[in-house]
Coordinates of C-alpha atoms and ligand atoms in Angstrom, one line a residue:
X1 CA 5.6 121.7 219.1
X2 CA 7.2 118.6 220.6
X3 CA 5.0 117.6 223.9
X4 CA 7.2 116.9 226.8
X5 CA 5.1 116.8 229.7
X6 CA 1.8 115.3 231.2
X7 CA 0.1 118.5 231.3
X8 CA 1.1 118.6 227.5
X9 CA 0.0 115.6 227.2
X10 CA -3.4 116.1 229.5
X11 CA -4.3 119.5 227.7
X12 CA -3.9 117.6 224.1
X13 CA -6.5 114.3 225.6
X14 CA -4.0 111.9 225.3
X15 CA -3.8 110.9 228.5
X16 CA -6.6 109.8 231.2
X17 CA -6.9 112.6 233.9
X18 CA -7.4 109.4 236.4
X19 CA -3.8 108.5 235.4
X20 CA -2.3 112.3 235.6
X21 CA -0.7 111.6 239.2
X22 CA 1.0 108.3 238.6
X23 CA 2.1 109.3 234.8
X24 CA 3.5 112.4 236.5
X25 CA 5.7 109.5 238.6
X26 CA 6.6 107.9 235.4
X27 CA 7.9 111.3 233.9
X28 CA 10.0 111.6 237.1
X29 CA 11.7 108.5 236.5
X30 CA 11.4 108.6 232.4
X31 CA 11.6 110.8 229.5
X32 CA 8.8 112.4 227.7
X33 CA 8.5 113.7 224.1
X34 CA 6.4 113.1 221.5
X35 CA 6.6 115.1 217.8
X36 CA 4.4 116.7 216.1
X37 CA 4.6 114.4 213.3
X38 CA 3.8 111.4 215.4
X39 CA 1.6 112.9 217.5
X40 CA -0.8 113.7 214.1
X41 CA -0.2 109.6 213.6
X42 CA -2.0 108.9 216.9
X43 CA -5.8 107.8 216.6
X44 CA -6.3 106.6 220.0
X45 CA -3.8 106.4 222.5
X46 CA -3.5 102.6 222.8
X47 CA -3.1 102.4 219.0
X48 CA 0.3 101.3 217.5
X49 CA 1.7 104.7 217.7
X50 CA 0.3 105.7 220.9
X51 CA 2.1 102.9 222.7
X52 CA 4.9 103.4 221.4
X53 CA 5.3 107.5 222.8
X54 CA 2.7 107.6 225.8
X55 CA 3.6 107.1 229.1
X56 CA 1.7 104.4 230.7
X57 CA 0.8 103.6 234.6
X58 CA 2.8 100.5 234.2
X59 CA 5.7 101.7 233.8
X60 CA 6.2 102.4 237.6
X61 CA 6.6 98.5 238.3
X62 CA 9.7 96.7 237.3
X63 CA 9.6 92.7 237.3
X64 CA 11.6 90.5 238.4
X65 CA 13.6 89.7 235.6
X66 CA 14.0 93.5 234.1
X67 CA 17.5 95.4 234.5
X68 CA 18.3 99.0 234.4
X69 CA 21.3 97.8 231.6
X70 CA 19.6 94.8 230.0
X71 CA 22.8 94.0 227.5
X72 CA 24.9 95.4 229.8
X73 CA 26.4 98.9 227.8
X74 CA 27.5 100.0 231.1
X75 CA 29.9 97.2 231.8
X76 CA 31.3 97.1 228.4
X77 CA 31.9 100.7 228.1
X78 CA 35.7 101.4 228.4
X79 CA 35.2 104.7 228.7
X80 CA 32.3 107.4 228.3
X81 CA 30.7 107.4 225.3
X82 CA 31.9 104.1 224.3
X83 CA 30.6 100.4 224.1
X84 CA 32.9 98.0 223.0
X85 CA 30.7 94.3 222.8
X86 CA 32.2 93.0 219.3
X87 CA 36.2 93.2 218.3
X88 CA 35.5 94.4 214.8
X89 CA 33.0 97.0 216.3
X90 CA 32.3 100.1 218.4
X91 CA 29.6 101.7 219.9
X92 CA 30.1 105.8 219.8
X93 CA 27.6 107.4 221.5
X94 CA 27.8 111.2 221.0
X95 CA 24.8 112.5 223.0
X96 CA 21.7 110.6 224.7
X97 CA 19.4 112.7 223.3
X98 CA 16.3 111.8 221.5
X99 CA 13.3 113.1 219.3
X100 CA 11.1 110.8 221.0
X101 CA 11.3 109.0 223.7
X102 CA 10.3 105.2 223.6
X103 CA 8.0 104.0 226.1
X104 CA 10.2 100.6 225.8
X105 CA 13.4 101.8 225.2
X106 CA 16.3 99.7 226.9
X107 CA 18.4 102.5 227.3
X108 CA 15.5 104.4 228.6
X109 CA 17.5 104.8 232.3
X110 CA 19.7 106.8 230.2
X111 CA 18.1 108.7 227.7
X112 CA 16.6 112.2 228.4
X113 CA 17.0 115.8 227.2
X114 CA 19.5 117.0 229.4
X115 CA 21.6 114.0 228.6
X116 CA 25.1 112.9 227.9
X117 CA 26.1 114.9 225.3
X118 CA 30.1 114.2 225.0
X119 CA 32.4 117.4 225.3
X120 CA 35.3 118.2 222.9
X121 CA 37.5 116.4 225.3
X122 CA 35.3 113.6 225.3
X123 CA 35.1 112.9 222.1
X124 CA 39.0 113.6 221.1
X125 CA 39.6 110.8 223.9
X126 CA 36.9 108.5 222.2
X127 CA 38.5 109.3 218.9
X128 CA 41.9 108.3 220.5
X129 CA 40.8 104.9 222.0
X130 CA 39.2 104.1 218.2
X131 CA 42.7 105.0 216.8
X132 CA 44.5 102.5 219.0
X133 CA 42.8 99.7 218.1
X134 CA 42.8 98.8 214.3
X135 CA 40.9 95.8 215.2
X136 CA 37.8 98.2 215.1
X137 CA 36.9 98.6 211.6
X138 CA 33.5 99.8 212.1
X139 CA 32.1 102.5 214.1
X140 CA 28.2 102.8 215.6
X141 CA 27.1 106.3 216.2
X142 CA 24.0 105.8 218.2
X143 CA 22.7 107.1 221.5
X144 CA 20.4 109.2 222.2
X145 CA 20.1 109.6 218.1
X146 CA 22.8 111.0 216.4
X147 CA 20.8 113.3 214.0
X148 CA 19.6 115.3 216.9
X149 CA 23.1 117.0 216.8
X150 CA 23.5 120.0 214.3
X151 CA 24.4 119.7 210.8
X152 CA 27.9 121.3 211.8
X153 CA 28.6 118.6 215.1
X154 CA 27.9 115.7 213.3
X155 CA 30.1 116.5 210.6
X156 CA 32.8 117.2 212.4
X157 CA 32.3 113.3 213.8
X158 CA 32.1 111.6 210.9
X159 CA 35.1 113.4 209.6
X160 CA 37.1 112.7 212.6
X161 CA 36.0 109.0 212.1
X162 CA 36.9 109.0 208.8
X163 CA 40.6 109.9 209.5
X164 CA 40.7 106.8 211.2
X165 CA 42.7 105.0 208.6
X166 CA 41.1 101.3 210.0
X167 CA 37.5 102.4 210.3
X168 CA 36.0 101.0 206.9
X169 CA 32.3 101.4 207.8
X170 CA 30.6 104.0 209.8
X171 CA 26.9 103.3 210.9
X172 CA 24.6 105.8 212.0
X173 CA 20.9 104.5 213.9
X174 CA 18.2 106.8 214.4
X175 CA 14.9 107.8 214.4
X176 CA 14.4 111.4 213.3
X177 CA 13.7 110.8 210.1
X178 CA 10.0 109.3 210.6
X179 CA 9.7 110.7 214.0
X180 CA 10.9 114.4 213.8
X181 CA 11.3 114.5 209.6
X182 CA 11.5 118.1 209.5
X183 CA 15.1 118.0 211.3
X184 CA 16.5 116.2 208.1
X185 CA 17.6 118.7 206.2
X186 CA 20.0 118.9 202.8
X187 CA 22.5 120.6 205.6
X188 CA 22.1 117.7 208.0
X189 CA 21.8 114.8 205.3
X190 CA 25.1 116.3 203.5
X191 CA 27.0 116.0 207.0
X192 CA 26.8 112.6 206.4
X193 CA 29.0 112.3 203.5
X194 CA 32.0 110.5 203.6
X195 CA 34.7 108.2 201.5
X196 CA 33.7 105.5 204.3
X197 CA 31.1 103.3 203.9
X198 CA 28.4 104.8 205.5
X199 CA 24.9 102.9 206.8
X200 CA 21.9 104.6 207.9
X201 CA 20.0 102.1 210.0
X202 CA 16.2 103.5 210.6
X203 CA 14.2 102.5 213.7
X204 CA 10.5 102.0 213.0
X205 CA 7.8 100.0 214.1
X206 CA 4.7 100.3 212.2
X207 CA 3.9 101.0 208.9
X208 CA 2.1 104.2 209.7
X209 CA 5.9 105.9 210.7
X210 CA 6.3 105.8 206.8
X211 CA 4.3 109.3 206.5
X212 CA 5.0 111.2 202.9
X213 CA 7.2 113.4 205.0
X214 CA 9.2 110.6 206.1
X215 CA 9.6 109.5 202.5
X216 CA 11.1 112.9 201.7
X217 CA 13.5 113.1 204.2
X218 CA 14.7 109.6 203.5
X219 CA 15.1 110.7 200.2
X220 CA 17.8 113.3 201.2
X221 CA 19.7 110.2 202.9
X222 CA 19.2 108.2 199.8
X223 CA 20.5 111.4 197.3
X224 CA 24.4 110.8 199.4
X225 CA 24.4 107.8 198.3
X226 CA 23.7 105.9 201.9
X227 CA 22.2 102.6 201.9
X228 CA 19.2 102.6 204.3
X229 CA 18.2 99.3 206.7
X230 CA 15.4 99.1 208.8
X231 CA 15.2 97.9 212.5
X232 CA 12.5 97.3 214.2
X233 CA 11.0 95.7 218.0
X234 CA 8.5 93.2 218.5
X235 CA 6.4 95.2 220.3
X236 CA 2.4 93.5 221.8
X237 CA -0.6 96.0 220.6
X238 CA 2.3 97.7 217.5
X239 CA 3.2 95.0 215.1
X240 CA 2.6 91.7 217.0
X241 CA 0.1 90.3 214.2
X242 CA 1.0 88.5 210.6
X243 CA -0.6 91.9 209.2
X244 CA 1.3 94.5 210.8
X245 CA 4.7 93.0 210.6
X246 CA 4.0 92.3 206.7
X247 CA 2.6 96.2 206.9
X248 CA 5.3 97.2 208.4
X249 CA 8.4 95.1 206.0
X250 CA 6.6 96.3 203.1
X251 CA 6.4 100.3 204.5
X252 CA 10.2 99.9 204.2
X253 CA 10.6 98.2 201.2
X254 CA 9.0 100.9 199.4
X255 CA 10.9 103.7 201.2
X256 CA 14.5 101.5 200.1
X257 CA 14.4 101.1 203.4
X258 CA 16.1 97.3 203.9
X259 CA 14.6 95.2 206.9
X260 CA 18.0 94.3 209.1
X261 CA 17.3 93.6 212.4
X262 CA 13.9 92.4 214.3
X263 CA 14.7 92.9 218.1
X264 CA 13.0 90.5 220.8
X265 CA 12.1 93.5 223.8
X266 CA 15.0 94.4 226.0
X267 CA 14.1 93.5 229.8
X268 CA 14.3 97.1 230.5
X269 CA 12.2 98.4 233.7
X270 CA 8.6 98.7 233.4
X271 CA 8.5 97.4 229.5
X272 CA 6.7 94.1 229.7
X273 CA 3.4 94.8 228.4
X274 CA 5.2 95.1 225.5
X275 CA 6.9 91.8 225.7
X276 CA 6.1 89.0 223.0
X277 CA 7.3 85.5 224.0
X278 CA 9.9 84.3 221.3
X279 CA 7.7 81.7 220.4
X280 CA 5.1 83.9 219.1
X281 CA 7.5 86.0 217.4
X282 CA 9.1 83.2 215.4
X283 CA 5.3 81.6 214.6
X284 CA 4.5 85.1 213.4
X285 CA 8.1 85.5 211.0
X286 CA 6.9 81.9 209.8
X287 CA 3.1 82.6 209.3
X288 CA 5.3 85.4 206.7
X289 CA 7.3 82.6 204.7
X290 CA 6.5 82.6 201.2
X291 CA 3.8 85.6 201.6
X292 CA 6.3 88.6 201.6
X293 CA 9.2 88.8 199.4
X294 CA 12.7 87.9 200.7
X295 CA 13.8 91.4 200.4
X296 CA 11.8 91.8 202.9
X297 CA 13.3 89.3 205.4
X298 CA 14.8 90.5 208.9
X299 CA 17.0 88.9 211.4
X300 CA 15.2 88.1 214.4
X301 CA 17.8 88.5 217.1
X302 CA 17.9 88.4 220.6
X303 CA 20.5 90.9 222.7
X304 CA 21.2 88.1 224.9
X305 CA 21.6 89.6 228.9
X306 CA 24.8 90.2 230.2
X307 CA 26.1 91.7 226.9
X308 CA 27.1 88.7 225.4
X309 CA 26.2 90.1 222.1
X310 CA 23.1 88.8 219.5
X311 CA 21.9 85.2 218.9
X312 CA 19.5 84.8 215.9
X313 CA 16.0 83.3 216.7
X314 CA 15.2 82.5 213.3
X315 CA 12.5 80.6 212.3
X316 CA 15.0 78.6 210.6
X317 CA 15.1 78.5 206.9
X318 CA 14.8 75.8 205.1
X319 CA 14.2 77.1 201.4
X320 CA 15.2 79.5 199.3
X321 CA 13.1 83.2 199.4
X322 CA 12.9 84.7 196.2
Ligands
LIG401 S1 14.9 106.7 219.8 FE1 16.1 104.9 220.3 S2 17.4 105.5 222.0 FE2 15.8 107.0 221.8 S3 14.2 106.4 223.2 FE3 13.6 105.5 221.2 S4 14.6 103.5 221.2 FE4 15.5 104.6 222.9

């Protein structure tokens, strides 16, 4: 059973009974869930998983510099369920919804299990705004995650997508298959099917998210035919060492999962002690040069504030990775 609450997480000995009152503050302001597949992942809580799912005291204080809307979805959202940032490319968010709930999300001001799933009539108008502009000629379903919807509502998106005659690609990012892989079923992986181009982009962090089970249900992905890419956060205490990121690049590798995108942390409220400085983070991509395989390679990007889109933070190449 997916834990939800403190006394959940209390009567399993995850958390500190010292900490029940203020975490029961941070699960006021923040969702809570954490899966049975990650929570069997979880040796300690301060290890790379359990930072990842379990709330933490520190979440109550927001510095300076963080933002309930760090790249600004809000202001670029033209109407719900939308975010329009890029001209070739749209953001469709169909619920907010998630299997877990990521103690450094930057949507986490958003994200919960009551939220935001579109109705009907939000959706046909998100369809219509797509359809008038064949500048758009890919489309994002993201969230919340998109495979917490059933087999039978996500079809009926991606088919309404792909009767949009301009949308070439269609590009679905989620977690549930490493977090909740049970939910990826031949029913829900078939939904997926399409004469687009469809992506799957999978968010993990540490190698450990790549259990056996995870493995099968990114096998049901791979048997449609989707190309899988990895995306990932620098996160401190998860994959902030030469070791874990290598760990980690390699964990996808093997699952045909294709490193994409290596996210700086979002200033979202109450996330900084997860926040590596960019410096680190390129001097850790570099202490990688030559040791892992180019395949393995990510674009460290940046979400610059604002929502004026991604810069890359390289370290910048200057040979050939083979
Ligand atoms: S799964 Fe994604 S959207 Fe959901 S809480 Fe984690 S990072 Fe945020």
């Amino acid at each position: 059973m997916t834990l939800r609450t403190t006394a959940d997480l209390l009567a399993a000995g995850l958390i500190d009974p010292a900490d029940a009152q203020a975490l029961a503050r941070v699960a006021d302001r923040y969702a809570i869930a954490l899966t049975p597949a990650m929570r069997a992942l979880i040796g300690t809580p301060d290890d790379d998983i359990g930072r990842q799912f379990l709330p933490d005291p520190a979440e109550l204080v927001t510095a300076a510099h963080e933002s309930p809307d760090p790249i600004a979805d809000d202001a670029l959202s033209p109407l719900k369920g939308i975010v329009h940032r890029y001209p070739d490319r749209a953001l469709l968010k169909p619920l907010l919804i998630c299997p877990v709930y990521c103690r450094f999300c930057f949507r986490r001001e958003h994200v919960g299990p009551d939220g935001g799933v579109l109705t009907q009539a939000e959706l046909d108008a998100a369809y219509a705004w797509l359809r008038a502009r064949p500048a758009i000629r890919e489309v994002i379903l993201t969230g919340g995650d998109p495979l917490m919807l059933s087999p039978r509502r996500l079809g009926a998106i991606v088919a309404a997508l792909s009767a949009i005659p301009h949308v070439e690609i269609i590009r679905v990012h989620t977690r549930v298959p490493l977090a909740d892989p049970a939910r990826v079923t031949p029913a829900l992986a078939e939904a997926l099917a399409t004469e687009r181009a469809m992506f799957v982009a999978v968010h993990a962090n540490s190698a450990r998210e790549f259990t056996d089970a995870a493995g099968a249900a990114l096998r049901l992905l791979l048997a449609q035919g989707i190309p899988l890419l990895g995306q990932s956060v620098l996160l401190r205490g998860v994959n902030d060492t030469p070791e874990a990121m290598e760990g980690l690049l390699r964990a996808m590798l093997r699952a045909r999962v294709k490193p994409y995108y290596l996210h700086q942390l979002d200033a979202a409220p109450g996330t900084a002690r997860f926040a590596v400085p960019i410096e680190e983070g390129r001097a850790l991509l570099a202490a990688l040069r030559g040791r892992v395989t180019g395949l393995a390679w990510p674009t460290y990007v940046l979400d610059l504030p604002g929502g004026h889109g991604k810069v890359p933070l390289g370290p910048s190449h200057t040979g050939t990775h083979s």
